Amino acid sequence: MIRPSRRWTGSLAVTAAATLAASALYAPTARASGTDATSTDAGRSIAAEEGPEQIVNGTFDTGSDPWWHTANIAFDISGGRLCADIPGGTVNPWDVIIGQDNIPLVKDETYAFGMYGSSDPAKVGRAMVQLPVDPYTAYLTANPQLGPDGATYAYTFTSPVDLPNAQVVFQLGGSATPWRFCLDDVSLKGGADPEVYEPDTGPRVRVNQVAYLPKGPKNATVVTDATTALPWQLKNAGGDVVASGNSTPRGVDESSGQNVHSIDFGSYTTAGTGYTLTADGETSRPFDIGGGAYAALRTDSLKFYYPQRSGIAILDNLRPGYGRPAGHVGVPPNQGDTNVPCQPGVCDYTLDVAGGWYDAGDHGKYVVNGGISVAQLMSEFERTKNAATAKPHTDGTLEVPESGNGVPDILDEARWEQEFLLKMQVPDGKPFAGMAHHKIHDQNWTGLPLLPHLDAQKRELHPVSTAATLNLAATAAQAARLYAPYDAAFAARNLTAARKAWAAAKANPDKLASPADGTGGGAYDDADVRDEFYWAAAELYITTGEQEFKDYVLASPMHTSDIWGPRGFDWGHVAQLGRIDLATVPNALPGRDQVRQSVVEGAEKYLATLTAHPYGMPYNPPTYDWGSNNLVLNNMVVMAAAYDITGTRKYRDGVLQGIDYILGRNALNHSYVTGYGEVASHNQHSRWYSHQLDPSLPNPPKGTLAGGPNSSIQDPAAQEKLQGCKPQFCYIDDINSWSTNELTINWNSPLAWISAFVADQGDGTVKAPGKCRVTYSTHAQWREGFTTQVTVKNTGSATIDGWTLKWAFLGGQQAGQSWNANLSQSGATVTAKNLGWNAKLKPGQSVTFGFNGKAAPGANPTPDLFTLNGAACA
Ligand code: 9MR
C-alpha cells in the first residue's frame, strides 16, 4: 500500500543550484561493481556502515510502504524488487520521483548510502538525500550508471545539518522515451541510533479511567517488581480509605512484558466520582463508580457517524466545532461522487455514488467495510427488540438532520450508509449486473490535512467483487426487515437489491478483490468469501424464511465450524455476524438451539481468555492485529450475545471487564476513546480532524475509538518509535501513525454496540426474570394477514394487578383488531394492555387474548422476547 502521510508534490521544486551546492559535501566510495564512485575516506565509511539503518523497508519485503511516488508512475513489487515504468516525454529529473521521508540526519556524522539498481535501457540515475522542503538542499547527489544487468552502488557523505526529516529521493524524469527502473536493498547507515521512545504511562496502578458499574465487577492491574501479594486501598474523592485488600500476583504478562498483579475490588458498590486505587506506593488515575458515563458513550459513539458523512454539509449547530461543507458533491475542487467513472477498462458507465460515510481518516468509501459497520448499527437497534436488558433506541437522540422524523435516529444514521451501498450495485443491463463495486476512492493517496470538500483527486469505481456483493446482500436483507415498519418502499427496495446481489454472487463466486489494488485507497482484499456467503444467506433466511436460504445456511461449512478464534471477527471475517443473528433474531431454522449454544461456546472461550489475562482482556494472540481494539470489542459482542441468550451473569461481567481495557486498564495506561478518561486518544489519523497538524482544525469528536496496538507497526511514525514493541505497546497517539491510530466506521460500530450493552446494564444490578410464561400461536397466516392468540401465565407467587405485555415483530407486520386486550404499536414493537375485567392475574392463572395482524413480506416468526410489566418472561 502506498500511503504517504504528506504531499509528495512539494518535491517537484528541487533546484539545480541546491543540488550542485550540496554535491560537494559527499565523498563516494567504490565498493561494488558498476559504480561510478571513488573512495576517498574508507575508514569513515566502514564506521558509518556499522551504524544504525535509517531506511525503512529498503528491501521491499513488506510491500512498498513507506515509499511514495509521483502520480505519473505506479509501483510494481511483484518480483521482490521495487520496479516502475518511467514515462517518456518529461523534462526535469524531478518530474518523476520515488522517495522516502522522515530520515533523521545528525550533523557531522558520516553516512553510507547503498542501493541496487537497474534500468532498461541503460540510463544515468539520480539518487539524493535532501531537505524535504524548498530549497531542497541536497546532502548527497549520486548519479549511478544504470543498466539492464543491474548492479549495486555505494556512496558516503557527511551531514552538514541536524535534521529529523530528510528525504531520500530517486529523480527519474527527463527522458524523451520510456524506460523501466528497478530498485532494491536501499540502505542509509550511520548517524546516531534513533532516540528510544518511552511512552509516558503514568502511575503503575491501571484502572478503567472512566467508570465501573456499582454492582458490576471492578478489577485493576498493578505493574510491580513484587512477586508476593501487595496491599491495596480504594479511596474516595475526599481521600478516605473506603475499601482495602491484597493483590494477586500474576507473573509476567506476555502481551506487555510486565510483571503484574491484579486487584479485585468488586465488593465495593457505592456510586461516586473521583475514586483512586493505591498499591505499591502508586495511586491510579481517578475514576467513577456509576453508570452515567456509559449512557453518554452510548450516544457519543453513534454521534461519531454524522460528521463522517460524505455528500452532505455537516451543520455546526448539530455538531458545534465540526461544521464543514459537503464533501464530494461535485463542487470544485472536488470532482464529486455524483458521476463517477470506473478505473480505465473496468466499466463503460458512471454511477452516482454520492453519500455514505467516509471509511476512516481517508476519503475512500468501501463496500466491505461499510457492510459490517452498517450491520452492527442495525444489530444494535435490532437487539432492542430481542434482548431482555436492551433499552429502546428512539427518535431525536443523536442530533442528526433527520431527528424528529419519527424514525429512531440510529436507523436514520445507518440508512445514510445503506443508501450508499445500494448505489454501488451494478445496474441492470450492464456486465455483472447485481454485483457491487468493491470501492470508490481517490486515484492517489492524498496528504494530511485535507477537508473532504477540498479533495481535488479523480474519483474512481474499482471492479466488482463477490465479497462486496455479499455485504450488500446481507445488509440489504437486514435493512428490509428493520425499516419495514417505517418505510415499506425502502424495505422493498432493499429486499430486491439483496436478492439480486445474492443471485449475482452465486453466478460470480470468485471475483476476488486484488491485494494489489491499494493505490489511493485500502485494498480490503479477502481471498475467502465462504463466510460472506454464509452471512448473506443467514440474513436472507431470517428476513424471508425461504427454503433456498435455509438450505444454503444448513449446508454451509461455516454453519457448524468453530468460528470463535482468538482474533475474533472483523470486516474480512463475517460468519460470526450471521451466526449471532441466527441465534438472537427470531427465526425457525432447524437446529436453532445448537446455533444458540455455539454462541455460548464462543463466549466461554473469550471468557477463559479474559480470566487468564492479568489485564482482563478477551483477546490474547501472540501478536496484535491492525485495529486490535475492534477485535477486543467484537469478542465482547460474542459474550454479550451469550448473556442475551442465557441470562448468565458471567458473560455480562466478561463484557464489563473487557471495556476496562479499552478505557485505561492496559499497559499504556491509556483510554482509546476520545473524551473518555484522563489520558485518551485524540490525535487519530484523519484528514479533517487534523488538529495535531493544523491547530485550526478539531480533534476527533468525543466517543471516537482509536484502532489500537498493532504488532506489525506498518507506518513510518510507528516504525520510528516503536521498533521491537511488545503487543500492548505497539501504539502511539500520533496522527501520522495510520496503522495504530486511525479511526474507522467499522471500529466505532462495535464500540457503539458494546457501549449500548453496558449502558443497558444500568448500575449493574441483574434483574430477576419476570414471573411469567407466554404462549404465542399464529393460528392462521394468509397473504394479507394472520391471526394470533397469546396466553400469558403468572408463574410467580404474587397476584399481578394490571399487566402490560410487549414484543416486537420481525419486520413490517402490524397488529390490527384485537380481543381481550388493548393493543398499540410503535415501529415493530407491540404493547398489549389488560382490559378492566382481566387486569388481575392470580398465581398460576392465565389470560388469553388475540389479534388480527396485517402481513408484511417475509417471515413472521414467533418472537423470542416477551416482557411483562418490564421484566422478560421465561
Ligand atoms: O482495517 C483494515 C485492516 O484490517 C487491514 O489490515 C489494513 C491493511 O489492508 O487496512 C485497514 O483498513 C484501512 C483501509 O485500508 C483504508 N482506510 C483506513 C482503514 C483503517 O486503517
PDB file of N, CA and C in Angstrom, residues 337-367:
ATOM      1  N   ASP A 337     -18.816  12.732  -6.275  1.00  0.00           N
ATOM      2  CA  ASP A 337     -19.180  11.316  -6.339  1.00  0.00           C
ATOM      3  C   ASP A 337     -20.516  11.118  -7.043  1.00  0.00           C
ATOM      4  N   THR A 338     -20.977  12.157  -7.736  1.00  0.00           N
ATOM      5  CA  THR A 338     -22.303  12.078  -8.342  1.00  0.00           C
ATOM      6  C   THR A 338     -22.273  11.425  -9.719  1.00  0.00           C
ATOM      7  N   ASN A 339     -21.085  11.298 -10.279  1.00  0.00           N
ATOM      8  CA  ASN A 339     -20.991  10.823 -11.664  1.00  0.00           C
ATOM      9  C   ASN A 339     -19.628  10.154 -11.829  1.00  0.00           C
ATOM     10  N   VAL A 340     -19.410   9.053 -11.131  1.00  0.00           N
ATOM     11  CA  VAL A 340     -18.049   8.517 -11.006  1.00  0.00           C
ATOM     12  C   VAL A 340     -17.789   7.435 -12.059  1.00  0.00           C
ATOM     13  N   PRO A 341     -16.715   7.601 -12.826  1.00  0.00           N
ATOM     14  CA  PRO A 341     -16.364   6.560 -13.804  1.00  0.00           C
ATOM     15  C   PRO A 341     -15.624   5.413 -13.117  1.00  0.00           C
ATOM     16  N   CYS A 342     -15.499   4.321 -13.830  1.00  0.00           N
ATOM     17  CA  CYS A 342     -14.661   3.223 -13.342  1.00  0.00           C
ATOM     18  C   CYS A 342     -13.208   3.526 -13.637  1.00  0.00           C
ATOM     19  N   GLN A 343     -12.329   2.766 -13.015  1.00  0.00           N
ATOM     20  CA  GLN A 343     -10.927   2.779 -13.430  1.00  0.00           C
ATOM     21  C   GLN A 343     -10.898   2.379 -14.910  1.00  0.00           C
ATOM     22  N   PRO A 344      -9.867   2.832 -15.635  1.00  0.00           N
ATOM     23  CA  PRO A 344      -9.826   2.511 -17.063  1.00  0.00           C
ATOM     24  C   PRO A 344     -10.004   1.007 -17.321  1.00  0.00           C
ATOM     25  N   GLY A 345     -10.891   0.698 -18.260  1.00  0.00           N
ATOM     26  CA  GLY A 345     -11.095  -0.693 -18.654  1.00  0.00           C
ATOM     27  C   GLY A 345     -12.015  -1.491 -17.753  1.00  0.00           C
ATOM     28  N   VAL A 346     -12.479  -0.913 -16.669  1.00  0.00           N
ATOM     29  CA  VAL A 346     -13.286  -1.686 -15.718  1.00  0.00           C
ATOM     30  C   VAL A 346     -14.772  -1.655 -16.080  1.00  0.00           C
ATOM     31  N   CYS A 347     -15.290  -0.505 -16.516  1.00  0.00           N
ATOM     32  CA  CYS A 347     -16.690  -0.458 -16.949  1.00  0.00           C
ATOM     33  C   CYS A 347     -16.872   0.729 -17.886  1.00  0.00           C
ATOM     34  N   ASP A 348     -18.025   0.761 -18.553  1.00  0.00           N
ATOM     35  CA  ASP A 348     -18.254   1.826 -19.543  1.00  0.00           C
ATOM     36  C   ASP A 348     -19.334   2.802 -19.084  1.00  0.00           C
ATOM     37  N   TYR A 349     -19.672   2.777 -17.792  1.00  0.00           N
ATOM     38  CA  TYR A 349     -20.730   3.670 -17.293  1.00  0.00           C
ATOM     39  C   TYR A 349     -20.189   4.486 -16.122  1.00  0.00           C
ATOM     40  N   THR A 350     -20.977   5.442 -15.704  1.00  0.00           N
ATOM     41  CA  THR A 350     -20.648   6.165 -14.471  1.00  0.00           C
ATOM     42  C   THR A 350     -21.799   5.917 -13.498  1.00  0.00           C
ATOM     43  N   LEU A 351     -21.523   6.044 -12.222  1.00  0.00           N
ATOM     44  CA  LEU A 351     -22.571   5.865 -11.208  1.00  0.00           C
ATOM     45  C   LEU A 351     -22.615   7.080 -10.288  1.00  0.00           C
ATOM     46  N   ASP A 352     -23.820   7.370  -9.816  1.00  0.00           N
ATOM     47  CA  ASP A 352     -23.979   8.351  -8.744  1.00  0.00           C
ATOM     48  C   ASP A 352     -23.820   7.593  -7.437  1.00  0.00           C
ATOM     49  N   VAL A 353     -22.659   7.746  -6.814  1.00  0.00           N
ATOM     50  CA  VAL A 353     -22.409   7.049  -5.541  1.00  0.00           C
ATOM     51  C   VAL A 353     -22.148   8.072  -4.429  1.00  0.00           C
ATOM     52  N   ALA A 354     -22.792   9.232  -4.566  1.00  0.00           N
ATOM     53  CA  ALA A 354     -22.663  10.262  -3.522  1.00  0.00           C
ATOM     54  C   ALA A 354     -23.298   9.745  -2.235  1.00  0.00           C
ATOM     55  N   GLY A 355     -22.834  10.263  -1.123  1.00  0.00           N
ATOM     56  CA  GLY A 355     -23.399   9.864   0.173  1.00  0.00           C
ATOM     57  C   GLY A 355     -22.513   8.855   0.883  1.00  0.00           C
ATOM     58  N   GLY A 356     -23.097   8.160   1.829  1.00  0.00           N
ATOM     59  CA  GLY A 356     -22.341   7.193   2.632  1.00  0.00           C
ATOM     60  C   GLY A 356     -21.421   7.875   3.624  1.00  0.00           C
ATOM     61  N   TRP A 357     -20.681   7.058   4.341  1.00  0.00           N
ATOM     62  CA  TRP A 357     -19.701   7.565   5.301  1.00  0.00           C
ATOM     63  C   TRP A 357     -18.304   7.425   4.708  1.00  0.00           C
ATOM     64  N   TYR A 358     -17.420   8.380   5.004  1.00  0.00           N
ATOM     65  CA  TYR A 358     -16.011   8.142   4.735  1.00  0.00           C
ATOM     66  C   TYR A 358     -15.569   7.013   5.640  1.00  0.00           C
ATOM     67  N   ASP A 359     -14.772   6.129   5.086  1.00  0.00           N
ATOM     68  CA  ASP A 359     -14.393   4.911   5.793  1.00  0.00           C
ATOM     69  C   ASP A 359     -13.654   5.169   7.091  1.00  0.00           C
ATOM     70  N   ALA A 360     -12.762   6.156   7.040  1.00  0.00           N
ATOM     71  CA  ALA A 360     -11.815   6.272   8.148  1.00  0.00           C
ATOM     72  C   ALA A 360     -11.256   7.681   8.116  1.00  0.00           C
ATOM     73  N   GLY A 361      -9.914   7.800   8.183  1.00  0.00           N
ATOM     74  CA  GLY A 361      -9.300   9.113   8.070  1.00  0.00           C
ATOM     75  C   GLY A 361      -9.054   9.501   6.625  1.00  0.00           C
ATOM     76  N   ASP A 362      -9.359   8.598   5.694  1.00  0.00           N
ATOM     77  CA  ASP A 362      -9.194   8.895   4.262  1.00  0.00           C
ATOM     78  C   ASP A 362     -10.564   9.216   3.670  1.00  0.00           C
ATOM     79  N   HIS A 363     -10.561   9.516   2.378  1.00  0.00           N
ATOM     80  CA  HIS A 363     -11.810   9.889   1.723  1.00  0.00           C
ATOM     81  C   HIS A 363     -12.426   8.734   0.942  1.00  0.00           C
ATOM     82  N   GLY A 364     -11.926   7.513   1.186  1.00  0.00           N
ATOM     83  CA  GLY A 364     -12.435   6.353   0.462  1.00  0.00           C
ATOM     84  C   GLY A 364     -13.748   5.858   1.040  1.00  0.00           C
ATOM     85  N   LYS A 365     -14.499   5.133   0.208  1.00  0.00           N
ATOM     86  CA  LYS A 365     -15.756   4.510   0.643  1.00  0.00           C
ATOM     87  C   LYS A 365     -15.719   3.070   0.112  1.00  0.00           C
ATOM     88  N   TYR A 366     -15.797   2.119   1.021  1.00  0.00           N
ATOM     89  CA  TYR A 366     -15.539   0.727   0.695  1.00  0.00           C
ATOM     90  C   TYR A 366     -16.741  -0.105   1.100  1.00  0.00           C
ATOM     91  N   VAL A 367     -17.228  -0.941   0.174  1.00  0.00           N
ATOM     92  CA  VAL A 367     -18.472  -1.666   0.465  1.00  0.00           C
ATOM     93  C   VAL A 367     -18.265  -2.718   1.553  1.00  0.00           C
TER      94      VAL A 367
END
